[in-house]
mmCIF file of C-alpha atoms in Angstrom:
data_model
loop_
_atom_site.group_PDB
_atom_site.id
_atom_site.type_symbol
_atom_site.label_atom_id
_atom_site.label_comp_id
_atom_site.label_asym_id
_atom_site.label_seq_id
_atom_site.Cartn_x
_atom_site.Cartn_y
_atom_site.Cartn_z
ATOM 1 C CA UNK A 1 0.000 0.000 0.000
ATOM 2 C CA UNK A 2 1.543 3.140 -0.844
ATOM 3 C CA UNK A 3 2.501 5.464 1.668
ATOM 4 C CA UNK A 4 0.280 8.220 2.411
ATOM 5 C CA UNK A 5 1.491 11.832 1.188
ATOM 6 C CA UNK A 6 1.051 14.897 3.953
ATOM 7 C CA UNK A 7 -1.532 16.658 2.729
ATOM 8 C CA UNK A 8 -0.903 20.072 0.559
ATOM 9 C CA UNK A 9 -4.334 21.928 1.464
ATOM 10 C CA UNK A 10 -6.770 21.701 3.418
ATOM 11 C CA UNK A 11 -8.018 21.985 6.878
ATOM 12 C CA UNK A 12 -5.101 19.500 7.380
ATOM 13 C CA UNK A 13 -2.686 21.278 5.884
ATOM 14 C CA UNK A 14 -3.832 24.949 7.765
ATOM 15 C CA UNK A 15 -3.863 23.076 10.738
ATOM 16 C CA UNK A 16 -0.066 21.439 9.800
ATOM 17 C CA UNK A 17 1.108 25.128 9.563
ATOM 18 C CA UNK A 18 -0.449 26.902 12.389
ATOM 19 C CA UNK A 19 1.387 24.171 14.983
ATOM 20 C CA UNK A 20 4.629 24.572 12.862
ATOM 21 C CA UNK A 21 4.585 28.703 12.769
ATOM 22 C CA UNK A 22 3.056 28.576 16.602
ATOM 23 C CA UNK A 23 6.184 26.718 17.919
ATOM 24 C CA UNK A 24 8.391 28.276 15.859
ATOM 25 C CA UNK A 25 7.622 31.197 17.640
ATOM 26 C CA UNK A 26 7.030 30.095 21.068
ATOM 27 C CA UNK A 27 10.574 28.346 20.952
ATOM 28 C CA UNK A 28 11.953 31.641 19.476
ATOM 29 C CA UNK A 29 12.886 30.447 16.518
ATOM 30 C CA UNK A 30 11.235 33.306 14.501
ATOM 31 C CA UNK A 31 12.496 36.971 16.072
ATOM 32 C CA UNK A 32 10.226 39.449 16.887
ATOM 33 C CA UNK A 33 9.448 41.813 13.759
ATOM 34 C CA UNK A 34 10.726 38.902 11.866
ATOM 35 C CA UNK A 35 8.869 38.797 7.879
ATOM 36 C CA UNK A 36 6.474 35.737 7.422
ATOM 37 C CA UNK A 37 7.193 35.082 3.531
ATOM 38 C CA UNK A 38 3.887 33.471 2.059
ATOM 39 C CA UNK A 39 5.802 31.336 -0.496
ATOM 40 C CA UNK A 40 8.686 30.915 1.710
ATOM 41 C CA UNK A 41 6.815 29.163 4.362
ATOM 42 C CA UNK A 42 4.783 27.021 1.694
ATOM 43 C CA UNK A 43 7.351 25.851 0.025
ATOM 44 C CA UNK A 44 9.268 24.759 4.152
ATOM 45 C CA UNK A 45 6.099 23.310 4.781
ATOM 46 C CA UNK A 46 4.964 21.548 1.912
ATOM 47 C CA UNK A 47 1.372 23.171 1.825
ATOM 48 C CA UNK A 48 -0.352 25.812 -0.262
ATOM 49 C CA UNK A 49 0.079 29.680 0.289
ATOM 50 C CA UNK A 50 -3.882 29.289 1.270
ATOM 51 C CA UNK A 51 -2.996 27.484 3.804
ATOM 52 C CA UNK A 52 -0.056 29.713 5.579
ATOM 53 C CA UNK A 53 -2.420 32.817 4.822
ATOM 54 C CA UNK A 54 -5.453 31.059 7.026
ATOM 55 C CA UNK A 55 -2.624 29.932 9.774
ATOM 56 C CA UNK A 56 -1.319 33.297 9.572
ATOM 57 C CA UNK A 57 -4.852 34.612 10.234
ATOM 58 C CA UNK A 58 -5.565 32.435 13.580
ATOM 59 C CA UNK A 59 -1.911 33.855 14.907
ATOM 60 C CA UNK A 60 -2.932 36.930 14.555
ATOM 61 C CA UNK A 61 -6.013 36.366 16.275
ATOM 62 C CA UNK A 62 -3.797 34.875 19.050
ATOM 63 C CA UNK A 63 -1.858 37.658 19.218
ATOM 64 C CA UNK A 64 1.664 36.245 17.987
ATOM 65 C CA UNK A 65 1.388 37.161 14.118
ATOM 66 C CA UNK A 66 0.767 41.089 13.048
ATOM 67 C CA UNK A 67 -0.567 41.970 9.477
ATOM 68 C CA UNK A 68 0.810 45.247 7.993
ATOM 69 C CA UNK A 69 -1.169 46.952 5.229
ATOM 70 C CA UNK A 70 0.059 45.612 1.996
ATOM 71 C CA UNK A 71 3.307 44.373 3.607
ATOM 72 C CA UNK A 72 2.200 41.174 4.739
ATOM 73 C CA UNK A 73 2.589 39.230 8.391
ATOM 74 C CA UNK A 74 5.600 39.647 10.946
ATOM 75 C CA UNK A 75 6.025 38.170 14.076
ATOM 76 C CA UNK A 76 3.976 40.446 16.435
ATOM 77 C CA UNK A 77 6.387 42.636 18.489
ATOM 78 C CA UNK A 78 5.156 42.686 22.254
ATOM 79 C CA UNK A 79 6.417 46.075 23.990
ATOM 80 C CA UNK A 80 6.862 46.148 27.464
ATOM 81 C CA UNK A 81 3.945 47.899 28.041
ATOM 82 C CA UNK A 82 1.974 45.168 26.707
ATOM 83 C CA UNK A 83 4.008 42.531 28.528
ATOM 84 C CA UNK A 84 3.023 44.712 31.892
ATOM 85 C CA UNK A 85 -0.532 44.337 31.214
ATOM 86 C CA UNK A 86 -0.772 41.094 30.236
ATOM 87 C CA UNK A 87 1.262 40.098 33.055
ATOM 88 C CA UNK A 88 -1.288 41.844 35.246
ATOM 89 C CA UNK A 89 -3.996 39.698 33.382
ATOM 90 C CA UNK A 90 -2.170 36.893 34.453
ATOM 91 C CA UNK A 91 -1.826 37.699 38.011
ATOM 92 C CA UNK A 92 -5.465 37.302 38.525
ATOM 93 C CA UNK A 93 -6.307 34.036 36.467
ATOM 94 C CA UNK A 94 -2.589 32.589 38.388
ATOM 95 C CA UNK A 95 -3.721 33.693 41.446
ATOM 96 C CA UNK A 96 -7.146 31.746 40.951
ATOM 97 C CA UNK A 97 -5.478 28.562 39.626
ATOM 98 C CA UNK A 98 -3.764 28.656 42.599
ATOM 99 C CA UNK A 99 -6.237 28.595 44.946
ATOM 100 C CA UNK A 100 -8.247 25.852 43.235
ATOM 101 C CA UNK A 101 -4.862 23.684 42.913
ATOM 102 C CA UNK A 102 -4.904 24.010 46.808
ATOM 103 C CA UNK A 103 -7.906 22.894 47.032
ATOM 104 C CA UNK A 104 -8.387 20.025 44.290
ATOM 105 C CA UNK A 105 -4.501 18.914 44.038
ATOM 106 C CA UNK A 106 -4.293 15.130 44.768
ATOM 107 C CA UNK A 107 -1.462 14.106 47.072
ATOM 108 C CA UNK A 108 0.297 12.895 44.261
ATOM 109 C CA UNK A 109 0.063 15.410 42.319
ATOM 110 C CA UNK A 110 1.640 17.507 45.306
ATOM 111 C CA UNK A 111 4.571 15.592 45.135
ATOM 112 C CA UNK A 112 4.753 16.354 41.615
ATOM 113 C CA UNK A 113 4.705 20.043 41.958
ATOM 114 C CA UNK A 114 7.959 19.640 45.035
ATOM 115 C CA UNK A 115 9.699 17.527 42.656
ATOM 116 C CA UNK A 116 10.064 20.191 40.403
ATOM 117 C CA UNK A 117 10.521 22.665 43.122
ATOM 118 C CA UNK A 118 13.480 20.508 43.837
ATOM 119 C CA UNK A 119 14.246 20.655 39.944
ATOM 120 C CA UNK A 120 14.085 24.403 39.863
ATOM 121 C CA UNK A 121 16.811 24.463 42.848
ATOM 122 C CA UNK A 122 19.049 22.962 40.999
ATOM 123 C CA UNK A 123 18.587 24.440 38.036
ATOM 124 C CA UNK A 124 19.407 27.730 39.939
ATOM 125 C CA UNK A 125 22.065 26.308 42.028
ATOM 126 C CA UNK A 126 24.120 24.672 38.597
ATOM 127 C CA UNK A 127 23.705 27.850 36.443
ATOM 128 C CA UNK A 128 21.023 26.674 34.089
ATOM 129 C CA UNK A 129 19.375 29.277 33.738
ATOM 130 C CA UNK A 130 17.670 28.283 30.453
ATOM 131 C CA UNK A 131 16.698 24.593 32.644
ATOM 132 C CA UNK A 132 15.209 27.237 34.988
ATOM 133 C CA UNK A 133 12.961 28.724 32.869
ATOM 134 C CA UNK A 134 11.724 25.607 31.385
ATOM 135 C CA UNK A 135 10.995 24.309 34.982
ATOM 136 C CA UNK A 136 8.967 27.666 35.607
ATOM 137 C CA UNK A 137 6.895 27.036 32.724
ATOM 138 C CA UNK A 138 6.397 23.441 33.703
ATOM 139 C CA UNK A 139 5.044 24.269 37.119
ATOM 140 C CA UNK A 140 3.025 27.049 35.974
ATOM 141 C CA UNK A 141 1.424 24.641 33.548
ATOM 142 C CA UNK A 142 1.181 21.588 36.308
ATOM 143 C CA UNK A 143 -0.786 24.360 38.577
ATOM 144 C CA UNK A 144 -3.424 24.934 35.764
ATOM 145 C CA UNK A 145 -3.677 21.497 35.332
ATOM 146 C CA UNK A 146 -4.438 21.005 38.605
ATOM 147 C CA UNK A 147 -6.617 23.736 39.264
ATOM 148 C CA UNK A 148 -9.579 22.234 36.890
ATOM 149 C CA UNK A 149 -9.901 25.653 35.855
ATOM 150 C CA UNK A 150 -10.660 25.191 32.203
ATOM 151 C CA UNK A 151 -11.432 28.576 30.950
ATOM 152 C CA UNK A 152 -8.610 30.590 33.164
ATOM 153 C CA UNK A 153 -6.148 27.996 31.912
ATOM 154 C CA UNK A 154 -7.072 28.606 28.090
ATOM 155 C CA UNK A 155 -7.026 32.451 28.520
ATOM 156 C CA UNK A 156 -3.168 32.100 30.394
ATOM 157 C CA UNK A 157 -2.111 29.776 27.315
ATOM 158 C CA UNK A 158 -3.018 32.246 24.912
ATOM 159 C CA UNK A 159 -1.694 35.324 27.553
ATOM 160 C CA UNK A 160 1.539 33.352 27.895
ATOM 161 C CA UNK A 161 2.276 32.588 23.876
ATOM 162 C CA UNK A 162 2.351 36.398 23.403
ATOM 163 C CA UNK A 163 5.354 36.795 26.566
ATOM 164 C CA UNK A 164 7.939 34.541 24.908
ATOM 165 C CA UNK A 165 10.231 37.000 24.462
ATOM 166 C CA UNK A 166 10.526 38.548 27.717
ATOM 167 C CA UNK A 167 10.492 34.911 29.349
ATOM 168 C CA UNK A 168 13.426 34.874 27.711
ATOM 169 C CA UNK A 169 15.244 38.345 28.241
ATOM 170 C CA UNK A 170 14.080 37.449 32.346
ATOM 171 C CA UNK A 171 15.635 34.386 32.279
ATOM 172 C CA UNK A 172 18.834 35.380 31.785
ATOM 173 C CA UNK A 173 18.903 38.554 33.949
ATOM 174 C CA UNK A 174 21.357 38.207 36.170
ATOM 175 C CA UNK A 175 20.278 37.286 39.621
ATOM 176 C CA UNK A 176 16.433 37.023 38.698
ATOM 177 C CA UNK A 177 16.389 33.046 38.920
ATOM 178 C CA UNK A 178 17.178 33.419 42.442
ATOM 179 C CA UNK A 179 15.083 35.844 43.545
ATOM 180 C CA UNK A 180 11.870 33.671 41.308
ATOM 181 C CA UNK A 181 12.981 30.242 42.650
ATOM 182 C CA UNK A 182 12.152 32.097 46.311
ATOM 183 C CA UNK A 183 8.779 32.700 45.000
ATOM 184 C CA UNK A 184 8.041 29.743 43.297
ATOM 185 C CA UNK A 185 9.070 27.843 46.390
ATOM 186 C CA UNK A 186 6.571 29.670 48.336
ATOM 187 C CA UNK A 187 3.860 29.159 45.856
ATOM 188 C CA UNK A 188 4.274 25.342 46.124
ATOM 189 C CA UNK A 189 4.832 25.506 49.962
ATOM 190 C CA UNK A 190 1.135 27.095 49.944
ATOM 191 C CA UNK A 191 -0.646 24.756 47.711
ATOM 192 C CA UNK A 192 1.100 21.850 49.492
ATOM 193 C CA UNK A 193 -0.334 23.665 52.785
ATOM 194 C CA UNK A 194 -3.953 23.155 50.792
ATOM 195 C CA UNK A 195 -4.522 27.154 51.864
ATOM 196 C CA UNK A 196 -5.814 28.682 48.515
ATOM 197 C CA UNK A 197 -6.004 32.344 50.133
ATOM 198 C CA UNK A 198 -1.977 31.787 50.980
ATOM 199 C CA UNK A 199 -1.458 29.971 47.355
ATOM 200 C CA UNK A 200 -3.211 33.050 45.593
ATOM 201 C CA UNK A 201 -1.416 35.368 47.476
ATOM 202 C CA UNK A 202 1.788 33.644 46.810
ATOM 203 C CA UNK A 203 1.173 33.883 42.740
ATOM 204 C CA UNK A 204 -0.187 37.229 43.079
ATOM 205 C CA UNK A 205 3.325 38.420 44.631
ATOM 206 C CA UNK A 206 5.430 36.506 42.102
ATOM 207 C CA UNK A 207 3.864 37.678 38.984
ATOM 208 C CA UNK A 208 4.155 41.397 40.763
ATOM 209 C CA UNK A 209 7.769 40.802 41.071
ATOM 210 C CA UNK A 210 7.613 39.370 37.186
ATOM 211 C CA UNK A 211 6.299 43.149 36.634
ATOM 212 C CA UNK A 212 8.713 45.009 38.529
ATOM 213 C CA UNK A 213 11.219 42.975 36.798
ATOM 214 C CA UNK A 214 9.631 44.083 33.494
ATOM 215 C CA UNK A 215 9.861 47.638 34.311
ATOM 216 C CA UNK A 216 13.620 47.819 35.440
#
């Protein structure tokens, strides 16, 4: 039976090229202000330039793709303005993810979150600071898991695709891992404590210290 060729157009094919472009840019492979070539991208992903076009239109909708009047798409350039405010966004809907983990966490899934405390310690303590961040994205996503918070954890996906680049830039501040492991630690320590007021609290504070870090 021959072997089955990736589809060229289609919903398929869209679909094929939003994931692509999407982790592209969530990995930072694509810059910010970087030029999304139609035909380029086509032709790299084996699918029609209707397809990148309608991928191209869902980014933007998801706030990682801009469209400039007859100059085509770039990768949408996130000032730190922007970051501040969608970092405030996200202290609320943490904060609340928090408080439910507390609550609905299962004992195993406890241990999960101090095992990658422990990770994160490491990390910090070797010089990773790359491994860090990776961790800190990890346990932010294990919390929203955990929460059962559906709708809060698809708005911080979508609030959290648009921050890659000042993940990043924070990451590899000097002495910022530190001062976040702290944080995180104290996040966990509340959820394992099964005290959502102290576990919102506790995200509340770290994602204002993400914003004062922001603003410096």
């Amino acid at each position: 039976m021959p072997k089955e060729a990736r589809p060229g157009s289609g919903e398929q094919a869209k679909q094929l090229a939003l994931s692509r472009l999407r982790q592209a840019i969530l990995r930072g492979e694509m810059a910010p202000a970087q030029r999304l070539v139609e035909n380029e991208l086509a032709e790299q992903f084996g699918v029609t330039r209707a397809s990148i076009r309608a991928a191209l239109i869902d980014l933007e909708a998801q706030g990682l793709v801009e469209r400039i009047r007859n100059r085509g798409s770039r990768v949408r350039v996130v000032t730190v303005e922007e970051a501040v405010a969608i970092t405030e966004c996200r202290m609320v809907l943490e904060g609340l993810c928090a408080a439910k983990a507390a609550v609905a966490a299962s004992d195993e899934q406890l241990d999960e979150l101090t095992g990658l405390g422990t990770a994160m310690s490491k990390a910090v303590a070797d010089g990773e600071p790359m491994t860090y961040s990776d961790l800190n994205q990890d346990l932010h996503a294990r919390i929203r898991e955990f929460s059962g918070q559906a709708t809060a954890v698809d708005l911080l996906e979508r609030l959290n695709a648009q921050l890659v680049r000042h993940r990043f830039q924070l990451a590899l501040r000097p002495g910022r891992p530190q001062r976040s492991l702290n944080e995180h630690l104290a996040l966990i320590e509340a959820i394992r404590a099964r005290e959502p007021q102290a576990a919102e609290a506790a995200a509340r504070a770290h994602l204002a210290s993400v914003i004062e870090a922001l603003r410096d």
